[in-house]
Backbone as a printed PyTorch tensor [residue, N CA C, xyz], in Angstrom:
tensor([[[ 67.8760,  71.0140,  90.4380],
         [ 68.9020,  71.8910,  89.8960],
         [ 70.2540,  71.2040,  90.0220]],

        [[ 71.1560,  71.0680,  89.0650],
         [ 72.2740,  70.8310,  89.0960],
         [ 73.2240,  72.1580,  88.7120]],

        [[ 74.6440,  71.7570,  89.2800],
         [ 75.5130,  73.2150,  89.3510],
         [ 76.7410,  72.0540,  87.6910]],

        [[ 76.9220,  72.8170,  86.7760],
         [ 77.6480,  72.4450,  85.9040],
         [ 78.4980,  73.1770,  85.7420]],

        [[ 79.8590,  72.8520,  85.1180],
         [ 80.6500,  73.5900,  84.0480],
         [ 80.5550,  73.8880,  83.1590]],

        [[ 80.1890,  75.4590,  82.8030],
         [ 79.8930,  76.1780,  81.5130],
         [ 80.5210,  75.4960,  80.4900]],

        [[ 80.3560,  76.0240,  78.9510],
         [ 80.6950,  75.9140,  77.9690],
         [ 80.3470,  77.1060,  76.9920]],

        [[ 81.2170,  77.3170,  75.7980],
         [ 81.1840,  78.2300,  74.8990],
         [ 79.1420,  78.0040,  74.3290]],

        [[ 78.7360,  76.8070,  74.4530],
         [ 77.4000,  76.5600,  74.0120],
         [ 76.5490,  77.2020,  74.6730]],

        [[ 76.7970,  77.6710,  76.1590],
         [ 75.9920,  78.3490,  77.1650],
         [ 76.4170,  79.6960,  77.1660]],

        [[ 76.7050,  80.2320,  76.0400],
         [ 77.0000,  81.7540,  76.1930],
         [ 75.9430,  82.5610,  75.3260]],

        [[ 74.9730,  82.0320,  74.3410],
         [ 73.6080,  82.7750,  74.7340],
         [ 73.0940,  82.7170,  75.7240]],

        [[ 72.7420,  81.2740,  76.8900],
         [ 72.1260,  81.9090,  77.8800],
         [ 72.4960,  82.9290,  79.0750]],

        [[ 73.8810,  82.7020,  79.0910],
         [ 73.9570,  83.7220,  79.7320],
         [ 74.3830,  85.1780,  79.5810]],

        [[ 74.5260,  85.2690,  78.0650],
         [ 74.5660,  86.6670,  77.7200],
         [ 73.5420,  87.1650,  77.9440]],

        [[ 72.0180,  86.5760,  78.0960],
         [ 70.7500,  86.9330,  78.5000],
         [ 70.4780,  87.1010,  79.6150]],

        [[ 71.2940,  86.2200,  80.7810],
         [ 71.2140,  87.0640,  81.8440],
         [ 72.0240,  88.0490,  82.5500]],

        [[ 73.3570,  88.1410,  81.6520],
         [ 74.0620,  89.6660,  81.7490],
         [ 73.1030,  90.4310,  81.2570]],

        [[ 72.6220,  90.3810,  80.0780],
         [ 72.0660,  91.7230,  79.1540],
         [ 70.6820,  92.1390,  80.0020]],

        [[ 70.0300,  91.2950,  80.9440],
         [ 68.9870,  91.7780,  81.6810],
         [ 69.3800,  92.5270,  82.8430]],

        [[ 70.7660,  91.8340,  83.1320],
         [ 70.8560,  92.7330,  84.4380],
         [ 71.3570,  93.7170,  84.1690]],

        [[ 72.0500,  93.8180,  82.9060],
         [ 73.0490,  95.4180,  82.6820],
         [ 71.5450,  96.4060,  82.2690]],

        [[ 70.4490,  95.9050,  81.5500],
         [ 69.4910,  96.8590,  81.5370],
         [ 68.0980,  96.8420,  82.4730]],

        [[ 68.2690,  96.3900,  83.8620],
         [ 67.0960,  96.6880,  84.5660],
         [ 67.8030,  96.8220,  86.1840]],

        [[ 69.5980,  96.4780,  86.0270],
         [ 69.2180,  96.7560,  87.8820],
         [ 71.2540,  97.2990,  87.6540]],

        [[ 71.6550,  97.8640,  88.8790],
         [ 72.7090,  98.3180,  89.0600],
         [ 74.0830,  96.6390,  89.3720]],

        [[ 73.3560,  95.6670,  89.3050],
         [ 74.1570,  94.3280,  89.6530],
         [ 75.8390,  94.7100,  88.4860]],

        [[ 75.5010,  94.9800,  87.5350],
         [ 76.3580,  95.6630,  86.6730],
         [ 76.7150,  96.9580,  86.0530]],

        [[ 77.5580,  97.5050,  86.3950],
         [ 77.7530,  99.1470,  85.9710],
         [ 78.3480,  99.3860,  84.5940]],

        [[ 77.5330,  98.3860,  83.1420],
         [ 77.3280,  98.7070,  81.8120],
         [ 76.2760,  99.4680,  81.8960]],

        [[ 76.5340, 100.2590,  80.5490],
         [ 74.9270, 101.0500,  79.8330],
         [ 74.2670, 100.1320,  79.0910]],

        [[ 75.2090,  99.3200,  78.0970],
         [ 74.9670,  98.9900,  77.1930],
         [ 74.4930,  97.3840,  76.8520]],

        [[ 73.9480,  96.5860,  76.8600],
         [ 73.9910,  95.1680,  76.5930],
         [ 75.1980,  94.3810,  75.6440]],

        [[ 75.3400,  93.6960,  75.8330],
         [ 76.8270,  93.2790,  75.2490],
         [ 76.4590,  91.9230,  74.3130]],

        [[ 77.2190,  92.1870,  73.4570],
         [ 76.8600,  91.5750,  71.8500],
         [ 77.3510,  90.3620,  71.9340]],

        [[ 76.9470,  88.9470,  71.4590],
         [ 77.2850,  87.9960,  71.3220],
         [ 78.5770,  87.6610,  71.1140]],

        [[ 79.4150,  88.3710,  70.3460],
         [ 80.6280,  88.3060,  69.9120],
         [ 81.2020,  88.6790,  71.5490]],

        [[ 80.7570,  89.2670,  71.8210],
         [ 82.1680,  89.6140,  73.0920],
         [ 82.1160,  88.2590,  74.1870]],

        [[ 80.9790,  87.1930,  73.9940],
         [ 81.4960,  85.9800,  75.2140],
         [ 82.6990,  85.4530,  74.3280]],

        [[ 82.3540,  85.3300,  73.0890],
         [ 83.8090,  84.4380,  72.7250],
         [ 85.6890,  85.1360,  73.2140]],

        [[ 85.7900,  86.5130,  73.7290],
         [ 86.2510,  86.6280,  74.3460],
         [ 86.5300,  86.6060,  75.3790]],

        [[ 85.7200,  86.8960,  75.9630],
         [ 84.9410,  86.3660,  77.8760],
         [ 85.0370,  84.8860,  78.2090]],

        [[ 85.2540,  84.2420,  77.3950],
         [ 84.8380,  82.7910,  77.3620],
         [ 86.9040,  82.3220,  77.5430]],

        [[ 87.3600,  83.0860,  76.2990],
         [ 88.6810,  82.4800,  75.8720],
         [ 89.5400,  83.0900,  77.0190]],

        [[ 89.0780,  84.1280,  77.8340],
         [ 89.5840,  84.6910,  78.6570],
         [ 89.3450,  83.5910,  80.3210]],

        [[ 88.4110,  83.4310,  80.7340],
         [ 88.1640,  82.1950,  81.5670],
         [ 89.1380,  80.9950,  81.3990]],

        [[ 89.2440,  81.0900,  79.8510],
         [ 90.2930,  79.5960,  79.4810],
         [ 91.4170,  79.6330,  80.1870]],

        [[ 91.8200,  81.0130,  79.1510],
         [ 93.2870,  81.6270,  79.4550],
         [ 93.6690,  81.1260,  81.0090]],

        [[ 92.7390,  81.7580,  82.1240],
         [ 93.1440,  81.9110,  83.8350],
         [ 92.8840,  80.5700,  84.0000]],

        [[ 92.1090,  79.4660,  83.4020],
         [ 91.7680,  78.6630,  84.3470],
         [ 90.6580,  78.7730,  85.2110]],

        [[ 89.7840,  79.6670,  85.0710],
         [ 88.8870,  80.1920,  85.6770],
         [ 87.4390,  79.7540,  85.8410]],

        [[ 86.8060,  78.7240,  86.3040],
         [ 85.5610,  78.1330,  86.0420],
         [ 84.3850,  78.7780,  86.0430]],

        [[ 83.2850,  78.1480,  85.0590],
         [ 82.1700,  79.4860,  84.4900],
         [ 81.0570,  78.1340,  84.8090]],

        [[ 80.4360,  78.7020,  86.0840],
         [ 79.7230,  77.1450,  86.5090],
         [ 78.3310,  77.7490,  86.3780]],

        [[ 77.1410,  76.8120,  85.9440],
         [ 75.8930,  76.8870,  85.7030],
         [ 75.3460,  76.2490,  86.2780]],

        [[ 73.5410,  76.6040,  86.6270],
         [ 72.8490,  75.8970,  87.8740],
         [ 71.7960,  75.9650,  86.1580]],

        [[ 71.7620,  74.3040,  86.3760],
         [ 70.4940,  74.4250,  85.7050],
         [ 69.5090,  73.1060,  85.5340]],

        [[ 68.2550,  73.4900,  85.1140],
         [ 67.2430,  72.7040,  85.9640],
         [ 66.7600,  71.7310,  85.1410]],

        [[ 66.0480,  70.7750,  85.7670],
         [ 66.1140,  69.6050,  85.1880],
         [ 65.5760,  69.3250,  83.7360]],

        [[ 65.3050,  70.4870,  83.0550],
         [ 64.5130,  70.5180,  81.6240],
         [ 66.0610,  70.9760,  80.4720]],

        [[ 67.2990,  71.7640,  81.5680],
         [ 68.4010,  72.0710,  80.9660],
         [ 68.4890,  73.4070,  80.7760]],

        [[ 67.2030,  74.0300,  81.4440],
         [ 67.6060,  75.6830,  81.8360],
         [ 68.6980,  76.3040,  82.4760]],

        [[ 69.1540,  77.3700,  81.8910],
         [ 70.1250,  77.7320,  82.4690],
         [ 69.4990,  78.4590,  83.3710]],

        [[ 69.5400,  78.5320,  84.7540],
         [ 69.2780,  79.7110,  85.3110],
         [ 70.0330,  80.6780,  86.2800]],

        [[ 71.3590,  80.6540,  86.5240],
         [ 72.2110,  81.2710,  86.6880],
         [ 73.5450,  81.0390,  86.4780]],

        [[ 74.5920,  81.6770,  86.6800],
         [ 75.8410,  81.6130,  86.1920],
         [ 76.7400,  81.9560,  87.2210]],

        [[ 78.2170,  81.2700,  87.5790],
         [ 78.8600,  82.5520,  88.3170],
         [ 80.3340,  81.9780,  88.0230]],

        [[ 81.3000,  82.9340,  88.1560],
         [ 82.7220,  82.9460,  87.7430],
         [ 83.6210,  83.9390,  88.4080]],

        [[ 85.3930,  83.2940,  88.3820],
         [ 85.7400,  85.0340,  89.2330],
         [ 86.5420,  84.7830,  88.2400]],

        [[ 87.3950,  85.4660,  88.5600],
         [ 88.7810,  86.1100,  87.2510],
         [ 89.7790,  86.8390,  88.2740]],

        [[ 90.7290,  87.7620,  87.4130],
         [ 91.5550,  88.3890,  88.0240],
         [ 91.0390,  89.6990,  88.7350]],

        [[ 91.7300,  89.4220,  90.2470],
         [ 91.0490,  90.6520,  90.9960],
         [ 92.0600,  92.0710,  90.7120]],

        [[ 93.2390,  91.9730,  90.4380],
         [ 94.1520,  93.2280,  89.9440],
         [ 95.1520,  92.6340,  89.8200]],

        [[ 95.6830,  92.9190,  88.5650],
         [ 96.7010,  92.4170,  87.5420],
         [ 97.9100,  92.9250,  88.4430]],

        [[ 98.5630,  92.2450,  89.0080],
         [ 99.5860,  92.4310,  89.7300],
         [100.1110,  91.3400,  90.5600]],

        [[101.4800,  90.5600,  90.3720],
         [101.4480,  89.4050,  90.5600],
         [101.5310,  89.2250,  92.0470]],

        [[101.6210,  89.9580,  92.9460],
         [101.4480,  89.8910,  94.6910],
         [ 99.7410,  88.9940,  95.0380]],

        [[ 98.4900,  89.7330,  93.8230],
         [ 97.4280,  89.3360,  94.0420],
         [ 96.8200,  87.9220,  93.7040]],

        [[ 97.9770,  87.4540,  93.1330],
         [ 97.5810,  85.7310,  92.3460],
         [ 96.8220,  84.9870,  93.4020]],

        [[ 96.9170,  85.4260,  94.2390],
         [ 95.8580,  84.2890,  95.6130],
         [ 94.1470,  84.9850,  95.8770]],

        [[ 94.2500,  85.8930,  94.9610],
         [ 93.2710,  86.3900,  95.2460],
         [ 92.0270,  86.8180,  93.5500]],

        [[ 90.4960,  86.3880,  94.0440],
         [ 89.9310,  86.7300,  92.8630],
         [ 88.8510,  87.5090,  92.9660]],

        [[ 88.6530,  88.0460,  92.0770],
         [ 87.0030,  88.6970,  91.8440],
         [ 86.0950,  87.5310,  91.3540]],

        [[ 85.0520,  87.4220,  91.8100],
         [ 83.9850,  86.9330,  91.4300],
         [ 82.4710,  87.5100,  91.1300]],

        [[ 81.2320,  86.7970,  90.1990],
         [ 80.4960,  87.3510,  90.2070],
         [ 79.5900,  85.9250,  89.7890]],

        [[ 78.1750,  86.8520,  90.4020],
         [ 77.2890,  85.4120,  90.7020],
         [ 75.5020,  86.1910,  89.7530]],

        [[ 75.1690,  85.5560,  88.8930],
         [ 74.3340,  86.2360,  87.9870],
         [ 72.7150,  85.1670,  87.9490]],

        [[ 71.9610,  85.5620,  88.8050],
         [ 70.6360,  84.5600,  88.6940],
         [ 69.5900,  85.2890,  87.4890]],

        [[ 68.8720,  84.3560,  86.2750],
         [ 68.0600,  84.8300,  85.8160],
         [ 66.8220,  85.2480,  87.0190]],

        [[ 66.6000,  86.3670,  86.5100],
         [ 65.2750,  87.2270,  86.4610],
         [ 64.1200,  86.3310,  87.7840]],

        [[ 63.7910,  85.5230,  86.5550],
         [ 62.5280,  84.7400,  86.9210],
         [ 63.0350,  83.7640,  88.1830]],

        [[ 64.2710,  83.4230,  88.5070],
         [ 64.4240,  82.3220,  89.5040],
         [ 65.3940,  82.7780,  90.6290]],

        [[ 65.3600,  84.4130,  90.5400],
         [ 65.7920,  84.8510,  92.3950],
         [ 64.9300,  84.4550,  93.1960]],

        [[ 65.9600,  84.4190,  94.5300],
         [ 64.8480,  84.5340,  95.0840],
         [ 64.9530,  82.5290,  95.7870]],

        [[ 65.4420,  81.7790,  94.8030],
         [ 65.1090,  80.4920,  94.8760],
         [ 66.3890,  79.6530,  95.6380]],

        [[ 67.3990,  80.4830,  95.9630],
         [ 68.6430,  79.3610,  96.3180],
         [ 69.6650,  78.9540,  95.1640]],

        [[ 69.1810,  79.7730,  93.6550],
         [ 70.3400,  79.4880,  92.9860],
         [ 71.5230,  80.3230,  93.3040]],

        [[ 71.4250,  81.3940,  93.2650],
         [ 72.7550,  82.2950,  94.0470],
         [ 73.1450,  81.3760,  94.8650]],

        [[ 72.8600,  81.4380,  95.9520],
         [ 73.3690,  80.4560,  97.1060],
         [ 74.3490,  78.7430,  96.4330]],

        [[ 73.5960,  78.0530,  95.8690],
         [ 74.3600,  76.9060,  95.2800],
         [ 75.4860,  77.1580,  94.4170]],

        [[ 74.9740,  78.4900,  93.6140],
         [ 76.4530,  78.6010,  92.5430],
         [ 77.7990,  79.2940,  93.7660]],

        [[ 77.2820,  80.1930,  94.6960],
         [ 78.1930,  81.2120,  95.0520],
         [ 79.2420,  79.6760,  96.3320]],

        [[ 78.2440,  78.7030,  96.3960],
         [ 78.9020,  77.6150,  97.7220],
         [ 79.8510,  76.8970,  96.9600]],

        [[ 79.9480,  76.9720,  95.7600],
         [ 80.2020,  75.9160,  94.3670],
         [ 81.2860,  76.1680,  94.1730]],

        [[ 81.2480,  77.8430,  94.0760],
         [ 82.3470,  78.9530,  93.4430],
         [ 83.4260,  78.4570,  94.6130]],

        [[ 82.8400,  78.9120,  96.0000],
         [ 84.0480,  78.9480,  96.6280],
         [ 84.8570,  77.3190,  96.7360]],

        [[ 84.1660,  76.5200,  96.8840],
         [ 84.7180,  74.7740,  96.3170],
         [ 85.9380,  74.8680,  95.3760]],

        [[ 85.2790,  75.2480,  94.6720],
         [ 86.2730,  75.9290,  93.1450],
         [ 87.4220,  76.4970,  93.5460]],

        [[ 87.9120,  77.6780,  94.5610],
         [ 88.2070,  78.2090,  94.2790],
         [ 89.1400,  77.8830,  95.5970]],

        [[ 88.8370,  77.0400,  96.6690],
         [ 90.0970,  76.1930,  97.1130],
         [ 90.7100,  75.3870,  96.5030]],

        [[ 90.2520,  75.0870,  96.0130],
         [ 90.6080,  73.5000,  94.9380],
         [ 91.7680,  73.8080,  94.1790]],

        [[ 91.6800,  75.2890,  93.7460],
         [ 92.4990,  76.2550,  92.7920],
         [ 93.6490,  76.9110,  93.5800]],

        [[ 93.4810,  76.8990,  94.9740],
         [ 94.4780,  77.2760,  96.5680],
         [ 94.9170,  78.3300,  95.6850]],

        [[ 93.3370,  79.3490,  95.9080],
         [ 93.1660,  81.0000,  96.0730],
         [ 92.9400,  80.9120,  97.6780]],

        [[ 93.0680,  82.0370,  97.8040],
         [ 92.9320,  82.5900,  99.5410],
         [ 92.4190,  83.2130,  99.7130]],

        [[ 91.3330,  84.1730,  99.1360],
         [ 90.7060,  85.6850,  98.8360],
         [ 89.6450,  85.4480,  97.9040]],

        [[ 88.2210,  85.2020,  98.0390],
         [ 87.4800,  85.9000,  97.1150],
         [ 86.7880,  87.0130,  97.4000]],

        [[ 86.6540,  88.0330,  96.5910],
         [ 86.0830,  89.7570,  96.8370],
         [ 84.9910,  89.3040,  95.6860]],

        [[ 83.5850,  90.1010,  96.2690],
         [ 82.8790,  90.4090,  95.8670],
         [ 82.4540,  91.4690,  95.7240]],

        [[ 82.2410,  92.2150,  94.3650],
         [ 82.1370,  94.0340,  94.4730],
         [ 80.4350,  93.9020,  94.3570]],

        [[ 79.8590,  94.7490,  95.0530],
         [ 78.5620,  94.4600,  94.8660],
         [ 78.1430,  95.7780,  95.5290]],

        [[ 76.9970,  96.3360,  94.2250],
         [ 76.3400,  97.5870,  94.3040],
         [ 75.7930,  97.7570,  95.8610]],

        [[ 75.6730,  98.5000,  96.6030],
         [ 75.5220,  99.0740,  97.7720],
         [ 73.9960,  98.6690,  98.5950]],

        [[ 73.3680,  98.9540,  97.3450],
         [ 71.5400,  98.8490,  97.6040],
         [ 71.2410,  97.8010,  97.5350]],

        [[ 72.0570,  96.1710,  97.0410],
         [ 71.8360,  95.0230,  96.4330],
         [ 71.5950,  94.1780,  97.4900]],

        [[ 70.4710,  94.7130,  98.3070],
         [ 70.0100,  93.7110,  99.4930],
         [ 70.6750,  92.0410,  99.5460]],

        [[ 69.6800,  91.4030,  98.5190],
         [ 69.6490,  90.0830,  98.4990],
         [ 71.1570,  89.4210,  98.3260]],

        [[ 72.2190,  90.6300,  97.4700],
         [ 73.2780,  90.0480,  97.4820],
         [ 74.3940,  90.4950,  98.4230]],

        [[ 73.9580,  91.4700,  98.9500],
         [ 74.5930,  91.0610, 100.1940],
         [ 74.1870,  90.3280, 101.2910]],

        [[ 73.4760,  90.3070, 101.5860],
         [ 72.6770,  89.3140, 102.2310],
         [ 73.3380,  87.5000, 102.5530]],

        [[ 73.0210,  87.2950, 100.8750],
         [ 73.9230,  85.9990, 100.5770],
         [ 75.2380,  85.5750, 100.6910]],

        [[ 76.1410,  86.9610, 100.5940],
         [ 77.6130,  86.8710, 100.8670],
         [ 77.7270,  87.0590, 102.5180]],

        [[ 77.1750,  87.6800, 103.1420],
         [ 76.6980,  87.5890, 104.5870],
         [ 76.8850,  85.8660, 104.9840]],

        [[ 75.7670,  85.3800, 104.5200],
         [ 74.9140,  84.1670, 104.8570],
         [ 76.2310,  83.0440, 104.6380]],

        [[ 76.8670,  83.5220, 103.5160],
         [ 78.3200,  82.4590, 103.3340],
         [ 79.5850,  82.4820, 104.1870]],

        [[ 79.5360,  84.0190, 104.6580],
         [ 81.1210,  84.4240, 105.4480],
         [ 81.7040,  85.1380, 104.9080]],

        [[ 81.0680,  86.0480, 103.9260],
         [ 81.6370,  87.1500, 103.7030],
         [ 82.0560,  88.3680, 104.5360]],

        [[ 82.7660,  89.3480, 104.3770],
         [ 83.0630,  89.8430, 105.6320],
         [ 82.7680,  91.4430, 104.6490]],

        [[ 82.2510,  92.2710, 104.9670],
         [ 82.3430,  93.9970, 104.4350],
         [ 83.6030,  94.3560, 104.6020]],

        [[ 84.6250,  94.4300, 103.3730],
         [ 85.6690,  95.0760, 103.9050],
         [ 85.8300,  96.4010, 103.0280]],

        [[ 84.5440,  97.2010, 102.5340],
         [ 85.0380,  98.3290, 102.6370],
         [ 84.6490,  98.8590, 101.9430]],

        [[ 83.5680, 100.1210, 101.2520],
         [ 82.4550, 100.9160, 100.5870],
         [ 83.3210, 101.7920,  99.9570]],

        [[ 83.2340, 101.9450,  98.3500],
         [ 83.8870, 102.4710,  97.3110],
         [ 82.6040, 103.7980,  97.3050]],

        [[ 82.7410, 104.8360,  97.7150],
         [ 81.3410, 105.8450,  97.4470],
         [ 81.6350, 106.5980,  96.2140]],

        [[ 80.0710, 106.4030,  95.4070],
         [ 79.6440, 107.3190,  94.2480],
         [ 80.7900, 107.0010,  93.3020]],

        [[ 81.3560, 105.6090,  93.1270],
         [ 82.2590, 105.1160,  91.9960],
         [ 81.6300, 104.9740,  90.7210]],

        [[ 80.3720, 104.6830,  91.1630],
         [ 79.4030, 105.0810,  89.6330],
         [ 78.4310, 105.7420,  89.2660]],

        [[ 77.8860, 105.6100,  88.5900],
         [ 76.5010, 106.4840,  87.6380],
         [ 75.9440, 105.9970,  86.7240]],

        [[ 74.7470, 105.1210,  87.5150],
         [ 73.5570, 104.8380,  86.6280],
         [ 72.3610, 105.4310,  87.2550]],

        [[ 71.3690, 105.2700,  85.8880],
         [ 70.0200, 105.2270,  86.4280],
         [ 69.8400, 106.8570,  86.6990]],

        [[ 70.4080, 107.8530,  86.3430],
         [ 70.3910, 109.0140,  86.8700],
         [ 71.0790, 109.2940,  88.5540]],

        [[ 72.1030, 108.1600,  88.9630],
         [ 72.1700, 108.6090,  90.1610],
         [ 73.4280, 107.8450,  90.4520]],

        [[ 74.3940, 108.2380,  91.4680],
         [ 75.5650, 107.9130,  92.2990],
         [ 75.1050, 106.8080,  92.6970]],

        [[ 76.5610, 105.5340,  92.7860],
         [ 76.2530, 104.3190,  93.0710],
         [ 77.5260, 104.5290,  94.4810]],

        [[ 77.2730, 103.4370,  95.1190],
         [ 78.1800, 102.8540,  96.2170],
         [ 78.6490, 101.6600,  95.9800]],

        [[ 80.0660, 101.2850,  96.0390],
         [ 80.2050,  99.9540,  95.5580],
         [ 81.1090,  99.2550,  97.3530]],

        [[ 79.8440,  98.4250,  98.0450],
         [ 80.3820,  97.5740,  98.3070],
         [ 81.3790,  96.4520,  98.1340]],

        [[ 82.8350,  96.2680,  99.1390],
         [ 83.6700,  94.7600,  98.7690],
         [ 83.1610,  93.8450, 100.3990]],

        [[ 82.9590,  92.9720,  99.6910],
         [ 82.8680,  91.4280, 100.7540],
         [ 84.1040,  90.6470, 100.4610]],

        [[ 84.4450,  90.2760, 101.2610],
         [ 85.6690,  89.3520, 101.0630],
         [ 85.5520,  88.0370, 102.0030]],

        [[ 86.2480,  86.6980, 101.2930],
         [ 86.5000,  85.3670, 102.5270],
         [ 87.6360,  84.6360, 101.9560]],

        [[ 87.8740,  84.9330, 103.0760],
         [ 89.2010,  84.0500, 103.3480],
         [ 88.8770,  83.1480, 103.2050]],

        [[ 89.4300,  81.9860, 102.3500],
         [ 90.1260,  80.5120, 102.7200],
         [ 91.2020,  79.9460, 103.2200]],

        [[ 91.0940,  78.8110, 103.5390],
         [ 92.4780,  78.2460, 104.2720],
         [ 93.2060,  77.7190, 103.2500]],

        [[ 93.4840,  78.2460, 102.2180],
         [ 94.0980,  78.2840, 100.8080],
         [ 95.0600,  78.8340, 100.5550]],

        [[ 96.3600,  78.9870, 100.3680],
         [ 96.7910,  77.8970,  99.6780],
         [ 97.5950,  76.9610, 100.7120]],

        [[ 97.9050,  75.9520, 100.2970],
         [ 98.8770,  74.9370, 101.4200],
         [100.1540,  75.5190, 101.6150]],

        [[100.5390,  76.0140, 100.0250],
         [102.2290,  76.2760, 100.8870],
         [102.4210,  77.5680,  99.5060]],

        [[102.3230,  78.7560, 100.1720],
         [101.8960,  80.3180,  99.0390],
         [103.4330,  80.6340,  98.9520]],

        [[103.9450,  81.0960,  98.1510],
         [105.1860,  81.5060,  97.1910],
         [105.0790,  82.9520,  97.0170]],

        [[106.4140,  83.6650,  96.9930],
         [106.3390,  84.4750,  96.2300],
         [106.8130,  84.0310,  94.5470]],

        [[106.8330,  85.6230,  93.6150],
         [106.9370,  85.2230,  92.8200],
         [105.9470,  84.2620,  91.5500]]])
């Protein structure tokens, strides 16, 4: 497995593994699967921030997971800080790709001298919390019944880790 830098070319595969997870597990709180047309915004939006859209994929050129953060709340106090999200196909949890993209992400995301990545992650999502555990994530704090899928109230876990990022932070 190698960890790459996305491209607009890799946005069928991973609209396929958004569109599986928005219709079989709470990892995402869509109803709906999301149409090809909307990565080319998703995509130009990554541009926009600077935001890296890194892929683990295997030696045949499978994509098999994805992960990226963006803006954690539009407010310029939070510029040191991001949301992220870490998306394994289906068939290859389970295997250490989470783990390589999410070790990758945070690489990334000193490099970028952020100080904060938050991870919002559904409540019940064992394995992914688990993994943000396993990295140094820290629980900082349970959003209750913020959603509704599946016929039922969700809990939205935040994990957060600090980096020793940035060298010399500004206001403004």
């Amino acid at each position: 497995m190698n960890i790459i830098h996305c491209d607009p070319t890799h946005a069928g595969a991973i609209l396929e593994i958004l569109n599986e997870a928005i219709v079989h597990s709470t990892a995402l709180y869509d109803y709906h699967p999301r149409s090809p047309e909307s990565m080319t915004t998703w995509f130009a939006n990554k541009r926009a921030g600077s935001y890296p859209v890194l892929g683990a994929v295997s030696p045949h050129g499978e994509l098999l997971g994805f992960a990226s953060y963006g803006v954690f709340r539009a407010y310029p106090a939070y510029k040191y800080t991001v949301e992220h999200s870490v998306y394994v196909a289906a068939a290859h949890r389970g295997q250490g790709v989470g783990r390589s993209l999410l070790e990758q992400l945070i690489v990334e995301a000193q490099s970028q001298q952020y100080h904060v990545l938050i991870g919002c992650v559904d409540s019940q999502n064992g394995a992914s919390i688990s993994l943000h555990r396993k990295l140094g994530f820290e629980h900082a704090g349970t959003a209750k019944q913020v959603g509704f899928k599946f016929g039922r109230w969700l809990d939205l876990d935040f994990y957060q880790k600090i980096l020793n990022t940035p060298r010399e932070p500004a206001d403004g």
